[in-house]
Short mmCIF file of N, CA and C in Angstrom, two decimals:
data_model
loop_
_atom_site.label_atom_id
_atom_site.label_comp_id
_atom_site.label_asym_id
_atom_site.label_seq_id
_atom_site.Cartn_x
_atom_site.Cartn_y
_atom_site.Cartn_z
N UNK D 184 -41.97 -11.07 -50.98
CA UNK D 184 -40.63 -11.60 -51.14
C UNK D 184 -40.28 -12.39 -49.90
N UNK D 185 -40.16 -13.84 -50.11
CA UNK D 185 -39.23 -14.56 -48.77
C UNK D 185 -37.98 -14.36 -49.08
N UNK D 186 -37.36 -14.54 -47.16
CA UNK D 186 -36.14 -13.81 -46.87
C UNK D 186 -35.44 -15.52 -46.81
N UNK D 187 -34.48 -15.89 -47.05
CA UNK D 187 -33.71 -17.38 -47.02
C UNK D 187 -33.08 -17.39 -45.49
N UNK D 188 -33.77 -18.10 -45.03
CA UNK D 188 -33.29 -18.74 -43.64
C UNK D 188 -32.01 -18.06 -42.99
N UNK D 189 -31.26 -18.65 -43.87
CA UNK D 189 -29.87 -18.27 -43.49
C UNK D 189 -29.53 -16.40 -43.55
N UNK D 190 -30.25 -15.56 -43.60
CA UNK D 190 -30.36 -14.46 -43.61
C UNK D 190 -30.87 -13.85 -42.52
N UNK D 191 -32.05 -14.66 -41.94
CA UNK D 191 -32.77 -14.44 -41.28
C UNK D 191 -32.43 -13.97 -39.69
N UNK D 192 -32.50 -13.18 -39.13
CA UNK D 192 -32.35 -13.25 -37.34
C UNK D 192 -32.14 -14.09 -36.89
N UNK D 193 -31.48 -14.50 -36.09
CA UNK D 193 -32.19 -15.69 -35.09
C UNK D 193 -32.51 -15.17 -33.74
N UNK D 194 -33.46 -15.53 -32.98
CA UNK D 194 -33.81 -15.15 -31.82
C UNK D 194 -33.52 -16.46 -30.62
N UNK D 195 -32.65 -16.48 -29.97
CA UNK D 195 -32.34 -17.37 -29.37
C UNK D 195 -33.36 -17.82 -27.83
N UNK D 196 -33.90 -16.96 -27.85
CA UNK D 196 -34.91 -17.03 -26.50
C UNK D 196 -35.82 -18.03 -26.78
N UNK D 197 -36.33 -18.25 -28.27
CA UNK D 197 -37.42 -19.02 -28.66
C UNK D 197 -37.05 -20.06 -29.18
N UNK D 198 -35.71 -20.86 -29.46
CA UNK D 198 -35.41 -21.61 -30.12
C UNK D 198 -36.21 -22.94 -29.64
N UNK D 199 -36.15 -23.05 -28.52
CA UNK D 199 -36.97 -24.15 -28.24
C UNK D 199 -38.66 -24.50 -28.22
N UNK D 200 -38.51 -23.36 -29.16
CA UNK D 200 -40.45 -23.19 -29.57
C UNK D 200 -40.67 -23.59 -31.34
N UNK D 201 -39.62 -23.53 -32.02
CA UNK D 201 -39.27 -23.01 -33.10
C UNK D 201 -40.03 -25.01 -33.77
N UNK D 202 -39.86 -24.48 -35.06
CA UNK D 202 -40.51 -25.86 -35.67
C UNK D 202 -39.41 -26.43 -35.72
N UNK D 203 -39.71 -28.19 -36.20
CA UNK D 203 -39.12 -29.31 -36.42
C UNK D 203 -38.10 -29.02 -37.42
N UNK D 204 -38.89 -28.31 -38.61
CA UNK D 204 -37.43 -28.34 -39.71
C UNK D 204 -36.70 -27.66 -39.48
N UNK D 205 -36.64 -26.32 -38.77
CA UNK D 205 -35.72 -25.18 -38.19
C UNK D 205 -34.54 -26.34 -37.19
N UNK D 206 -35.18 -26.91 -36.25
CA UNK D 206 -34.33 -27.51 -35.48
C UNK D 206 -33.25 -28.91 -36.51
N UNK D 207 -33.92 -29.48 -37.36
CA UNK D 207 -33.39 -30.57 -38.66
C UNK D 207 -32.58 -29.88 -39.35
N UNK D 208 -32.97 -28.38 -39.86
CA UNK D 208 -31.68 -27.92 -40.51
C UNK D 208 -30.59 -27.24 -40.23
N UNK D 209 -30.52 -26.80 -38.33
CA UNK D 209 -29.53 -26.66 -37.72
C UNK D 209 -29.03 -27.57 -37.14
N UNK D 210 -29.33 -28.96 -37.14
CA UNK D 210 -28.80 -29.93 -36.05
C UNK D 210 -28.88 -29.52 -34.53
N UNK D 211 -30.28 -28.86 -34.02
CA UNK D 211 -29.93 -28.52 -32.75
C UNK D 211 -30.91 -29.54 -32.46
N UNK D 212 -30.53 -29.84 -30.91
CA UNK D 212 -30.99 -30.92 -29.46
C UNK D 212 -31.07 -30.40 -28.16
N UNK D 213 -32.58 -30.10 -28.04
CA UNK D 213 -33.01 -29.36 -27.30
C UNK D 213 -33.38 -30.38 -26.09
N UNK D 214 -33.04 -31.96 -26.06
CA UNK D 214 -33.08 -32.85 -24.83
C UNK D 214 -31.85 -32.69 -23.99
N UNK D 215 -31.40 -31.80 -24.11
CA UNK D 215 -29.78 -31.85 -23.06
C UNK D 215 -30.55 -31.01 -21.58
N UNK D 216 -31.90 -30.27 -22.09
CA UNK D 216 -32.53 -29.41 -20.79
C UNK D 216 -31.98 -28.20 -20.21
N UNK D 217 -31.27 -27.49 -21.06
CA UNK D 217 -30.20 -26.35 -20.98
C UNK D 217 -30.82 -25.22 -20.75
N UNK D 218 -32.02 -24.89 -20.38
CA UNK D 218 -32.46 -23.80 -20.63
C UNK D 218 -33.06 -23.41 -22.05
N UNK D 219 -32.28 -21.78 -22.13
CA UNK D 219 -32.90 -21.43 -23.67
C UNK D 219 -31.64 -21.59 -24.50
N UNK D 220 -30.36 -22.31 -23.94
CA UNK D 220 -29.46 -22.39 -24.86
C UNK D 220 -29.16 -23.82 -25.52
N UNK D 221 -29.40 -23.49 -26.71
CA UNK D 221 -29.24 -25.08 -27.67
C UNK D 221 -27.78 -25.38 -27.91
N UNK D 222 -28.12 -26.60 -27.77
CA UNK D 222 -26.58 -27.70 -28.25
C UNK D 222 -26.24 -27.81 -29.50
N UNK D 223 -25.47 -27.18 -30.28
CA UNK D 223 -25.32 -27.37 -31.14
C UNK D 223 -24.33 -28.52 -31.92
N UNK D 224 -24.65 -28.73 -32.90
CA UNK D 224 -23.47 -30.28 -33.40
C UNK D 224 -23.12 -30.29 -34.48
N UNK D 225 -21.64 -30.61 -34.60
CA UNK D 225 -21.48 -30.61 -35.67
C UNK D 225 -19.75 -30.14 -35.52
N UNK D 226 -19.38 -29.06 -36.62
CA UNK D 226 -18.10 -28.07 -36.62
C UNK D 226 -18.28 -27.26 -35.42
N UNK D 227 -19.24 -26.68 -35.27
CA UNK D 227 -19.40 -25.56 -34.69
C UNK D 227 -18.46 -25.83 -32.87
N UNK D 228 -19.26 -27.24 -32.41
CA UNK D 228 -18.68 -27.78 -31.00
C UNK D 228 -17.10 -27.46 -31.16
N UNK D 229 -16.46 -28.56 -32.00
CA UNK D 229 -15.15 -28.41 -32.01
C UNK D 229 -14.41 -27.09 -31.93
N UNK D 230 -14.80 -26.35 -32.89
CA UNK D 230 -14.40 -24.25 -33.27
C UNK D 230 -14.44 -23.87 -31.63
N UNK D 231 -15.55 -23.90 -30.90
CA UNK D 231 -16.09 -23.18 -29.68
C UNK D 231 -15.72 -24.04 -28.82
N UNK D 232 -15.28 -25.47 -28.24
CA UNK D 232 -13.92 -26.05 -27.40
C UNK D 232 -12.47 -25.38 -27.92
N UNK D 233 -12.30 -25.29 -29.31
CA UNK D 233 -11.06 -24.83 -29.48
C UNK D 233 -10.75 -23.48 -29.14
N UNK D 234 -11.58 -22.48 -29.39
CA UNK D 234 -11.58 -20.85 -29.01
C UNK D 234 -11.46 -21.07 -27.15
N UNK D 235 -12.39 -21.71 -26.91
CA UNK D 235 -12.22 -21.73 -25.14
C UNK D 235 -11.18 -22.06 -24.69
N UNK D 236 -10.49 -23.19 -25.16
CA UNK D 236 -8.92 -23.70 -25.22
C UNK D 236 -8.33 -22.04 -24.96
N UNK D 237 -7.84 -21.93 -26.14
CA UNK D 237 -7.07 -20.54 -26.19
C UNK D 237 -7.60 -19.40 -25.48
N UNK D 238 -9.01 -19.24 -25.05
CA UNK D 238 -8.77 -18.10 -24.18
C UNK D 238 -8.58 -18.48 -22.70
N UNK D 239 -8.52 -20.12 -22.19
CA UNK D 239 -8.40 -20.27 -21.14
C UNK D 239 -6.66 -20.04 -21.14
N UNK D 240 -5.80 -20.35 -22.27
CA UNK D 240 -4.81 -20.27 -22.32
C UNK D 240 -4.09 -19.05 -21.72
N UNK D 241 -4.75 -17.84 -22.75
CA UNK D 241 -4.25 -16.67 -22.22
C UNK D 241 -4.72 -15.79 -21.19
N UNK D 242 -6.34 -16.46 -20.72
CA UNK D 242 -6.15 -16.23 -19.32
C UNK D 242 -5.38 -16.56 -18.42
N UNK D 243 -4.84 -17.46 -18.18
CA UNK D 243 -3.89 -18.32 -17.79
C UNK D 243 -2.34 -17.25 -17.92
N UNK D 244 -1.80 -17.05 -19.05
CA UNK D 244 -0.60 -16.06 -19.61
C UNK D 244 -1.15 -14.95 -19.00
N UNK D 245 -1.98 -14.40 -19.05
CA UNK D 245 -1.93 -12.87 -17.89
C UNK D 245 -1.95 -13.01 -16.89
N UNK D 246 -2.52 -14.26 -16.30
CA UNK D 246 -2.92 -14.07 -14.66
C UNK D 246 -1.46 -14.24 -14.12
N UNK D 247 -0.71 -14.79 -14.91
CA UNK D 247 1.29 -14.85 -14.72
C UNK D 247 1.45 -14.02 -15.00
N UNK D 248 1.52 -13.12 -15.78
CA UNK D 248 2.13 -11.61 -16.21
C UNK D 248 1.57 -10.96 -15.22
N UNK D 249 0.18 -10.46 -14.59
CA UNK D 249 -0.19 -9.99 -13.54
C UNK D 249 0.80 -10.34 -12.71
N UNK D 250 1.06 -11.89 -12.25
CA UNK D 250 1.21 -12.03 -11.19
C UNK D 250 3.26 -11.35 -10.99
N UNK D 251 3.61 -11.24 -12.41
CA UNK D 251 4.95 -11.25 -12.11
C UNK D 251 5.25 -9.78 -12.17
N UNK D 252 3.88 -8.78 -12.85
CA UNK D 252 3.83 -7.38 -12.51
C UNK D 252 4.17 -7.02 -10.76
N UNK D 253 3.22 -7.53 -9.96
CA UNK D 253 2.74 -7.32 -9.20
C UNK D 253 3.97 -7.75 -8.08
N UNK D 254 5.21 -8.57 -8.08
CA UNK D 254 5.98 -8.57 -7.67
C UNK D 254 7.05 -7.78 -8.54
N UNK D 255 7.28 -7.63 -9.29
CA UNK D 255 7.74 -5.93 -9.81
C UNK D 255 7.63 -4.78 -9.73
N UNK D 256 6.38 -4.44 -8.85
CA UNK D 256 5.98 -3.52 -8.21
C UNK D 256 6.52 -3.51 -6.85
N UNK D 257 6.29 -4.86 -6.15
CA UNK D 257 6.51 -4.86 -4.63
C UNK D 257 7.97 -4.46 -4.38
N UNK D 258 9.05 -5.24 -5.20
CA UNK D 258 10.31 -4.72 -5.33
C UNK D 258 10.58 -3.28 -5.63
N UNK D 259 9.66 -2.32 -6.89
CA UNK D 259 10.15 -1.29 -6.97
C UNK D 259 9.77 -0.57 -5.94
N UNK D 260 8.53 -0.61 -4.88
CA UNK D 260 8.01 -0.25 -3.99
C UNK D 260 9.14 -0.20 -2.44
N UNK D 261 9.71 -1.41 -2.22
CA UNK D 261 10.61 -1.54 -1.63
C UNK D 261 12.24 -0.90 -1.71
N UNK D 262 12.41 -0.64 -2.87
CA UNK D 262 13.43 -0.02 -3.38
C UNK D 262 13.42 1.56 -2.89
N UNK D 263 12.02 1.93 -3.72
CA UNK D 263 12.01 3.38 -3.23
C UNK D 263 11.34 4.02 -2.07
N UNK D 264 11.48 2.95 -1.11
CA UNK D 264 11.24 3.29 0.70
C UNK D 264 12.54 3.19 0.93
N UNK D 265 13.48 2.21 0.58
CA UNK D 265 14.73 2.19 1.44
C UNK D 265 15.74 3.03 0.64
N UNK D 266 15.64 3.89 -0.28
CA UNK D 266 16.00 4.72 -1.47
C UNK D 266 16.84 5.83 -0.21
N UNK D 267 18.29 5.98 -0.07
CA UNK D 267 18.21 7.32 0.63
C UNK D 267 18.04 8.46 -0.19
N UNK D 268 18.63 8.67 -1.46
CA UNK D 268 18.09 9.70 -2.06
C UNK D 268 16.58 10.36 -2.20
N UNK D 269 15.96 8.78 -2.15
CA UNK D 269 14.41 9.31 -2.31
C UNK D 269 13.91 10.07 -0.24
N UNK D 270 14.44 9.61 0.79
CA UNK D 270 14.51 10.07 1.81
C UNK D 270 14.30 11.67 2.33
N UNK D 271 14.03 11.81 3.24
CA UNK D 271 13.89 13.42 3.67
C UNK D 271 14.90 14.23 3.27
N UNK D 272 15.14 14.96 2.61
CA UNK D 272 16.62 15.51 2.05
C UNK D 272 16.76 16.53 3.36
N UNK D 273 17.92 16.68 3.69
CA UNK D 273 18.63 17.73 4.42
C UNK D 273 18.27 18.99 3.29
N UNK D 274 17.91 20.06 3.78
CA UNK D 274 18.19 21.23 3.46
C UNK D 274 19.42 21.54 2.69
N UNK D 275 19.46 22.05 1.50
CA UNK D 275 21.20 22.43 0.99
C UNK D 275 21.23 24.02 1.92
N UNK D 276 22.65 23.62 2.65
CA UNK D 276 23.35 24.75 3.35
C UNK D 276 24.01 25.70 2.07
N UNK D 277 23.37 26.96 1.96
CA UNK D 277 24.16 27.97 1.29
C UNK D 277 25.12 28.01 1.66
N UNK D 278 26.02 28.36 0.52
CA UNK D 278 27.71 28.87 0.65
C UNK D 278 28.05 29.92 -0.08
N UNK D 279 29.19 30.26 0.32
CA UNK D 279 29.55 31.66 -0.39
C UNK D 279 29.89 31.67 -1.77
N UNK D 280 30.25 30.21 -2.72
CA UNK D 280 30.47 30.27 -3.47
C UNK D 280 29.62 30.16 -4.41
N UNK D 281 28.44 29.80 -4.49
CA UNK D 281 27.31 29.45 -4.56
C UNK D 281 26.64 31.16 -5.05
N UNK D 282 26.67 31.35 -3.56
CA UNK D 282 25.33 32.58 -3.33
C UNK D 282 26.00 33.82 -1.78
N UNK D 283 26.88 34.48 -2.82
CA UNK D 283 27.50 35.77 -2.10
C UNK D 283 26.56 36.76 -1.66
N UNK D 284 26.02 36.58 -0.78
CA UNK D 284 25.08 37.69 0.18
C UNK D 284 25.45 39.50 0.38
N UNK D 285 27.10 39.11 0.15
CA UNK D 285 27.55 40.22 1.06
C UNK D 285 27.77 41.49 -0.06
N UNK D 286 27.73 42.75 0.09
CA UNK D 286 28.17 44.04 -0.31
C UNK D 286 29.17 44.04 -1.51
N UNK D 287 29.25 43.97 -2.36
CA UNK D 287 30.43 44.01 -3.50
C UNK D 287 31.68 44.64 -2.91
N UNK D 288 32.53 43.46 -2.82
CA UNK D 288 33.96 43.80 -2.81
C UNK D 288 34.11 43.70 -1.07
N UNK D 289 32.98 42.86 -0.38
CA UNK D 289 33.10 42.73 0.80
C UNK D 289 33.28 41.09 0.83
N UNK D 290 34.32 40.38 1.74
CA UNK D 290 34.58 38.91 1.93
C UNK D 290 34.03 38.69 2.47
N UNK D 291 33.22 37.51 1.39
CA UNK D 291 32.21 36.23 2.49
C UNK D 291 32.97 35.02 2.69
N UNK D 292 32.51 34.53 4.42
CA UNK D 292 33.06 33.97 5.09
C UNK D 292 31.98 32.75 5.10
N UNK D 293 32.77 31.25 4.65
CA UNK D 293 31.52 30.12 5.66
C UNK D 293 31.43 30.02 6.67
N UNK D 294 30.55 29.70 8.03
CA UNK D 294 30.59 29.37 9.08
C UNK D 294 29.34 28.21 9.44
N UNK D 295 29.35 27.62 10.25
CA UNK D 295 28.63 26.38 10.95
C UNK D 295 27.18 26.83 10.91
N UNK D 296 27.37 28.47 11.49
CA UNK D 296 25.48 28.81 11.05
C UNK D 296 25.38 29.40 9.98
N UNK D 297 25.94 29.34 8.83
CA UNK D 297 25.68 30.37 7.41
C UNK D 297 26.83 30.89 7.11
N UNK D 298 26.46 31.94 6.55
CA UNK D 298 27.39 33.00 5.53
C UNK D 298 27.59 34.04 6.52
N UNK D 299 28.97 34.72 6.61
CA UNK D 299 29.00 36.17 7.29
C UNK D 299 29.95 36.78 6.62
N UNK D 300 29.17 38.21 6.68
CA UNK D 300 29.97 38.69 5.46
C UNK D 300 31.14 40.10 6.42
N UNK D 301 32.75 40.67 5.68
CA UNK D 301 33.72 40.70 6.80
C UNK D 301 32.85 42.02 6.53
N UNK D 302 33.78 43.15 6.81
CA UNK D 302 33.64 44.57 7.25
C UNK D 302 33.31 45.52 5.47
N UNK D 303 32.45 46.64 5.48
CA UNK D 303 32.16 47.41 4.69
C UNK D 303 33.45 47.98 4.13
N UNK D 304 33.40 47.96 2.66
CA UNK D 304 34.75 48.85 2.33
C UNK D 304 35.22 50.38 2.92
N UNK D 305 36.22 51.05 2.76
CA UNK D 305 36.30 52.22 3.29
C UNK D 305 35.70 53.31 2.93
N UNK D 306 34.97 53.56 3.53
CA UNK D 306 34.07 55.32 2.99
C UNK D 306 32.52 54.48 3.46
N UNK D 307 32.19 53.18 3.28
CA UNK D 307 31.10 52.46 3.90
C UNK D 307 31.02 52.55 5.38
N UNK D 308 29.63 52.16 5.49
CA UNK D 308 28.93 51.49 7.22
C UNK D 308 28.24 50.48 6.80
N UNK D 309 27.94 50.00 7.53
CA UNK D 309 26.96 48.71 7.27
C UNK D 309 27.30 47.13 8.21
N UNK D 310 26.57 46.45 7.72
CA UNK D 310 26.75 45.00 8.09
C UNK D 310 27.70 44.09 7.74
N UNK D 311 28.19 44.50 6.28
CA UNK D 311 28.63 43.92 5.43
C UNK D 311 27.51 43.41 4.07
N UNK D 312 26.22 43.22 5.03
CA UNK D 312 25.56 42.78 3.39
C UNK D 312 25.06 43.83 2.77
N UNK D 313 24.81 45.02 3.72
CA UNK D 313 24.55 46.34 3.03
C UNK D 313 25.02 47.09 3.83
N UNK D 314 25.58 48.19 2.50
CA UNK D 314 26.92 49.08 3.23
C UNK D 314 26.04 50.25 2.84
N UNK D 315 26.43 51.61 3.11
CA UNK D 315 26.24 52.68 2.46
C UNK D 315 27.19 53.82 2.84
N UNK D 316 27.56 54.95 2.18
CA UNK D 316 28.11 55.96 2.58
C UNK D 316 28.62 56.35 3.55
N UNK D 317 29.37 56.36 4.78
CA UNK D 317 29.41 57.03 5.94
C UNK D 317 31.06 56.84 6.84
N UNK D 318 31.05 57.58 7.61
CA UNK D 318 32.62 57.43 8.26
C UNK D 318 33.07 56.27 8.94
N UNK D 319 34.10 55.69 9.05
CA UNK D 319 34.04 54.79 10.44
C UNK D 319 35.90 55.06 11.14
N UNK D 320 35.90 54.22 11.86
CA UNK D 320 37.01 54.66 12.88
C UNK D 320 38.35 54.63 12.04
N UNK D 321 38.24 54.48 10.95
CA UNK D 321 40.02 54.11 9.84
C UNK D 321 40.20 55.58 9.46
N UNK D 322 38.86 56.20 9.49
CA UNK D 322 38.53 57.64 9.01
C UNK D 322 38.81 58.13 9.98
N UNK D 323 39.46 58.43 11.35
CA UNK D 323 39.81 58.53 12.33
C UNK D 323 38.78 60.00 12.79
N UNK D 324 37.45 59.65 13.10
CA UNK D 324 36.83 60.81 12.96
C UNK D 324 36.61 61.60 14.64
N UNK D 325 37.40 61.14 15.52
CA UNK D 325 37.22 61.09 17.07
C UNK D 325 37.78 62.11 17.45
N UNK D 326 37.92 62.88 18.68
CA UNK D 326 38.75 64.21 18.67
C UNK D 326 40.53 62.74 19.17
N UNK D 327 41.34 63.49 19.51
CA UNK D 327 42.75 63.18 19.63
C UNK D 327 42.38 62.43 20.83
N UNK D 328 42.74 61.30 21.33
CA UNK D 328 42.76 60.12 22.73
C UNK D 328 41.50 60.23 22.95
N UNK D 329 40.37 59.98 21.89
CA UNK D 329 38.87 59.23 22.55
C UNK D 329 39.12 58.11 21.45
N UNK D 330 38.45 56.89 22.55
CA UNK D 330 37.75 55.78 21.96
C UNK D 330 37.08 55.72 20.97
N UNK D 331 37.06 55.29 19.82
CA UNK D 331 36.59 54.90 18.37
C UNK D 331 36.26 53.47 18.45
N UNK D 332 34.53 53.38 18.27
CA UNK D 332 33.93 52.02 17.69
C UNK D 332 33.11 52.09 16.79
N UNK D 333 33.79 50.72 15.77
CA UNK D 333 32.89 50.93 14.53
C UNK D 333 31.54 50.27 14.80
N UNK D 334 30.24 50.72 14.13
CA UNK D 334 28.82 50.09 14.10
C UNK D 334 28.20 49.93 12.84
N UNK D 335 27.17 48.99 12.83
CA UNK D 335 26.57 49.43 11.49
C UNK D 335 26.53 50.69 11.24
N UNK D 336 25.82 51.85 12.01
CA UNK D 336 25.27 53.09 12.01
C UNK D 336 26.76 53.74 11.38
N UNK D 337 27.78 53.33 11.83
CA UNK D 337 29.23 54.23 11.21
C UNK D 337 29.99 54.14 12.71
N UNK D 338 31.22 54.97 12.68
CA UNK D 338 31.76 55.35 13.54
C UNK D 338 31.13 56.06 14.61
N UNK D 339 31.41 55.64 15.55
CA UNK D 339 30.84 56.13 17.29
C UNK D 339 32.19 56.45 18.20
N UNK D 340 32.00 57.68 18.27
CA UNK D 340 33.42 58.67 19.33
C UNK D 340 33.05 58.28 20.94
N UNK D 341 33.58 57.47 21.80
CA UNK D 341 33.50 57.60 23.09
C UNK D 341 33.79 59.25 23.69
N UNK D 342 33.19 58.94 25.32
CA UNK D 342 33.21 60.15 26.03
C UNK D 342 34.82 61.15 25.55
N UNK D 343 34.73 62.23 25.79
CA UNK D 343 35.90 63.61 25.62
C UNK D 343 36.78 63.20 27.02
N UNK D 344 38.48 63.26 26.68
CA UNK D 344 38.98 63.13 27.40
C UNK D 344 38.61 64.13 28.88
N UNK D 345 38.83 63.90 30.06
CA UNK D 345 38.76 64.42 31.65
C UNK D 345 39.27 66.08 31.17
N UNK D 346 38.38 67.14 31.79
CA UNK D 346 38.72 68.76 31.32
C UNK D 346 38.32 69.11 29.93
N UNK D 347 38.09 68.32 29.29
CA UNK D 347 37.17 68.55 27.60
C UNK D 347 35.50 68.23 27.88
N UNK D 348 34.79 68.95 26.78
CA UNK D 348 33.45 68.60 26.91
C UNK D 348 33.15 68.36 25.56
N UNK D 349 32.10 68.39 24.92
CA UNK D 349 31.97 67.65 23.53
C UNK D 349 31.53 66.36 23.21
N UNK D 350 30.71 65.80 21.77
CA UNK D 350 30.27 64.46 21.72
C UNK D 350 31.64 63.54 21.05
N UNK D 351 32.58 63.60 21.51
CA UNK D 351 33.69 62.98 21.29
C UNK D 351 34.23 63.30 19.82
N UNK D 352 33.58 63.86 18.67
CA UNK D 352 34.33 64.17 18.09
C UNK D 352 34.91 65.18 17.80
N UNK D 353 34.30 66.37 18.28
CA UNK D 353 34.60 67.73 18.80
C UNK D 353 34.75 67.99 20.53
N UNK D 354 36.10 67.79 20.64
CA UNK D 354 36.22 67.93 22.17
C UNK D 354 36.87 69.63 22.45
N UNK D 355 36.15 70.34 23.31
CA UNK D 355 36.79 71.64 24.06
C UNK D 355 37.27 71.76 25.40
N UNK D 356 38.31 72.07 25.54
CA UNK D 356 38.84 72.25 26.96
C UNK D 356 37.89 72.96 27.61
N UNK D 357 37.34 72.68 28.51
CA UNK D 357 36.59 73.14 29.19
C UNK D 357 37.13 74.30 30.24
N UNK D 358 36.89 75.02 30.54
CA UNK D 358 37.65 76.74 31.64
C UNK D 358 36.57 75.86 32.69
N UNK D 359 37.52 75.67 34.03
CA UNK D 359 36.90 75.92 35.24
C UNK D 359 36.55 77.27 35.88
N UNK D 360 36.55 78.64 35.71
CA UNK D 360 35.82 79.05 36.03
C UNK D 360 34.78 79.44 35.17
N UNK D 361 34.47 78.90 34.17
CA UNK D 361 32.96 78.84 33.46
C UNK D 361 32.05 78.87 34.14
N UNK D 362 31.91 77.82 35.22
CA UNK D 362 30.50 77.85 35.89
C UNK D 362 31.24 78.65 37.37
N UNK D 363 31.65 79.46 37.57
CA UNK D 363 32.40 81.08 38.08
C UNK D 363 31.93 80.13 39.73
N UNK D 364 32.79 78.69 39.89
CA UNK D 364 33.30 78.19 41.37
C UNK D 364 34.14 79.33 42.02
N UNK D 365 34.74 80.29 41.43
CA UNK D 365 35.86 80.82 42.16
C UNK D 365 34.66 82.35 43.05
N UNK D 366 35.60 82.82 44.04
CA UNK D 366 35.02 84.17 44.27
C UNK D 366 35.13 85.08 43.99
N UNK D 367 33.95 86.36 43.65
CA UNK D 367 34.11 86.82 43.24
C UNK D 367 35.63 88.42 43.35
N UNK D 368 36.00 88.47 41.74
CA UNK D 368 37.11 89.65 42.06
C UNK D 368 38.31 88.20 41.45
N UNK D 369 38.35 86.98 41.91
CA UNK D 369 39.36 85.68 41.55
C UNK D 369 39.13 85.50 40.44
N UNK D 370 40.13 84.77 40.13
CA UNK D 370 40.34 84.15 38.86
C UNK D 370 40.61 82.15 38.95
#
């Protein structure tokens, strides 16, 4: 069975080996000295100037769209360097209204360095941000005329008044002759 020409492969490496009627019934002209690529004539020239046309065209239309990307970039690039939002953000300073640190039912205070929270409710000790159980000086837990200071730890009794002995909240009159200064048979 022969295969009809026009079916056939073509191998373009050999065209310039190929017989006389092969070259007569393509119109190719292998005197232009092109290598292994033949000149072809006819429709075909015109089709393949016209396709080159148009893709030089829209090479042409992207290398502008590139080019007008590429200053759309430089601008958005510029934008978001001089962006202050986009900038080193300051830290957000907690506030009390925000984010109450302190003990329930204890007042938080703003200040320049943070949050401080006021005094433990009554029957509390603490910091204010954590209280717990314990006496303090409202509880008046001191013997009668000693010094009362409140601490985290709770209430703290200064020294027993002059002639009392005791850790300030149990004060006893102390007897001078306890440690028996007097002589003996005296009082």
């Amino acid at each position: 069975e022969v295969i009809p020409e026009r079916n056939k492969k073509r191998d373009i490496r050999n065209w310039h080996h190929t017989s006389e009627k092969y070259k007569e019934a393509y119109h190719t002209d292998f005197s232009a000295n092109r290598g292994d690529i033949p000149i072809i004539h006819g429709d075909c020239d015109e089709n393949i100037l016209k396709l080159l046309g148009e893709l030089l065209k829209l090479v042409k239309e992207l290398k502008e769209e590139v080019k007008g990307q590429r200053h759309e970039i430089n601008y958005l690039r510029g934008l978001i360097e001089n962006c202050a939002g986009c900038q080193q953000a300051q830290p957000l300073r907690e506030n009390c209204q925000y984010s109450n640190p302190c003990f329930p039912g204890v007042q938080c205070y703003d200040s320049s360095t943070g949050m401080r929270c006021g005094h433990c409710p009554r029957g509390y000790v603490g910091d204010g941000r954590n209280c717990r159980p314990g006496q303090t000086c409202a509880d008046q837990p001191c013997f009668n005329g000693v010094q009362c200071y409140d601490t985290v730890e709770g209430a703290q009794c200064g020294p027993c008044p002059v002639g009392y002995e005791g850790d300030g909240k149990h004060c006893r009159f102390r007897d001078a002759c306890e440690d028996k200064p007097c002589a003996p048979g005296r009082k």
